[in-house]
CSV table of C-alpha atoms in Angstrom, one decimal:
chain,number,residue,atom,x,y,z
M,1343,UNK,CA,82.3,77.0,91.8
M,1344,UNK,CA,78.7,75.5,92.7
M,1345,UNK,CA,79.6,75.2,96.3
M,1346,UNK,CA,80.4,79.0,96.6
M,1347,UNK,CA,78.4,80.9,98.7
M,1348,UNK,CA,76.3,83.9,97.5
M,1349,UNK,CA,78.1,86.3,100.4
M,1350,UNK,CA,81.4,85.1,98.9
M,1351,UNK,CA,80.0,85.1,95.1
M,1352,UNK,CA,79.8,89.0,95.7
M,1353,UNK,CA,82.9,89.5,98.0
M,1354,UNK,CA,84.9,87.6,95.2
M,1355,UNK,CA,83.4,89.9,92.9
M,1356,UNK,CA,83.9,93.2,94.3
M,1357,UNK,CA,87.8,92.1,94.9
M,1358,UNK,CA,87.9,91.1,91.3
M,1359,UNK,CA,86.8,95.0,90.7
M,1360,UNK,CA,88.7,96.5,92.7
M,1361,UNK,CA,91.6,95.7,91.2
M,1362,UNK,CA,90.6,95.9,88.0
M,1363,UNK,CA,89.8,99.7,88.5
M,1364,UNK,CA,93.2,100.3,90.9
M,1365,UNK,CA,94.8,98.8,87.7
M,1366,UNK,CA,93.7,101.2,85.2
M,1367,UNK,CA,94.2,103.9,87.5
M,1368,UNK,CA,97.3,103.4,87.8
M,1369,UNK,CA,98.0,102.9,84.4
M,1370,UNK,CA,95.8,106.1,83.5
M,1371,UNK,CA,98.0,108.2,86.0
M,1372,UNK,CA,101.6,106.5,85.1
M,1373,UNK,CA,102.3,105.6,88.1
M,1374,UNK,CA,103.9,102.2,87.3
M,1375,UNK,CA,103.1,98.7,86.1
M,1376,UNK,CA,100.1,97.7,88.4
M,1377,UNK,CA,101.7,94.1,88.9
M,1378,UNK,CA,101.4,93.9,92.7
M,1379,UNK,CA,99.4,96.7,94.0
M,1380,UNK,CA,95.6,95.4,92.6
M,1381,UNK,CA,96.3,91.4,93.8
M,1382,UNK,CA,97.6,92.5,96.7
M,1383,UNK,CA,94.6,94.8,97.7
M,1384,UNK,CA,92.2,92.1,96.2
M,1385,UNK,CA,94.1,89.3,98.3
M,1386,UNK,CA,93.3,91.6,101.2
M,1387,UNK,CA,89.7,91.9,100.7
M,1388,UNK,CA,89.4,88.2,99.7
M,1389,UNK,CA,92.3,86.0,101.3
M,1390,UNK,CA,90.6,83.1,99.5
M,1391,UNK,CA,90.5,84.7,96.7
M,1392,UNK,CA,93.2,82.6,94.8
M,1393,UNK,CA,91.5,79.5,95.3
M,1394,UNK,CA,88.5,80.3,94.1
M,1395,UNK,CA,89.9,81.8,91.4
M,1396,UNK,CA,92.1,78.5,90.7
M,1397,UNK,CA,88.7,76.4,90.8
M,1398,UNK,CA,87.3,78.1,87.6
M,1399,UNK,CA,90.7,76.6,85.6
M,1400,UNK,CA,89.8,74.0,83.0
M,1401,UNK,CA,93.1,73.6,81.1
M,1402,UNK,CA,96.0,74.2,84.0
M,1403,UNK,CA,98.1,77.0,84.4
M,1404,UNK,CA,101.6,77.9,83.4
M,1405,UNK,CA,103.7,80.5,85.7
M,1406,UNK,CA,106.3,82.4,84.3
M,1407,UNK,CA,108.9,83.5,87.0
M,1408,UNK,CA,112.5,84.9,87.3
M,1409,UNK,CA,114.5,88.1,87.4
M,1410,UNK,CA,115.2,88.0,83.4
M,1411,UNK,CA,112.8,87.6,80.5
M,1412,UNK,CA,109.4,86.6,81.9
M,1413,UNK,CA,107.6,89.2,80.0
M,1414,UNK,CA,109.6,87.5,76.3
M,1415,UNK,CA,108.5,84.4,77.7
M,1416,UNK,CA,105.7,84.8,78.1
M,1417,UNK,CA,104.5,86.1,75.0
M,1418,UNK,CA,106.6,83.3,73.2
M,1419,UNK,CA,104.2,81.1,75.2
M,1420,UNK,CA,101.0,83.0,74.3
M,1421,UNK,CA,102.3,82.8,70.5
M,1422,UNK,CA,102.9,79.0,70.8
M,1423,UNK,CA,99.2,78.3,72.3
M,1424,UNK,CA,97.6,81.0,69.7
M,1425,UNK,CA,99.2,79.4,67.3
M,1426,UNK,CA,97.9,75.8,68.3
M,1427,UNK,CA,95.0,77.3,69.0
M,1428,UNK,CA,95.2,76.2,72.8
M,1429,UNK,CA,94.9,79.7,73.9
């Protein structure tokens, strides 16, 4: 992330924040999951957002998608790296 700039340092962080905080408000007040609402206003106050993001990743990324079963697989997959201390 060295060739970030300071302006997008902070925008990157206040998106980050943002949906953090809508995330445990919604949590707090029940009102569903939070799965789409926080990225999707983040996304919107940094559209590069994701990129960035993806720089900081050292060891790759596994995605988890599908109607069925993401949220079993998903911890089967956090087990299995725990385990092997990957994770």
């Amino acid at each position: 992330m060295s060739n970030l700039s300071i302006a997008d340092g902070i925008r990157l962080g206040i998106a980050v924040g943002v949906a953090k905080t809508v995330t445990a408000v919604v949590k707090a007040l029940r009102l569903g999951s939070a799965s789409v609402l926080p990225g999707e206003i983040a996304r919107r106050l940094h559209p590069k957002m994701l990129g960035l993001l993806a720089q900081q990743v050292s060891q790759g990324v596994i995605l988890v998608v599908g109607t069925n079963g993401k949220t079993t697989t998903s911890l089967l997959l956090r087990k299995i790296l725990v385990d092997q201390a990957i994770g």
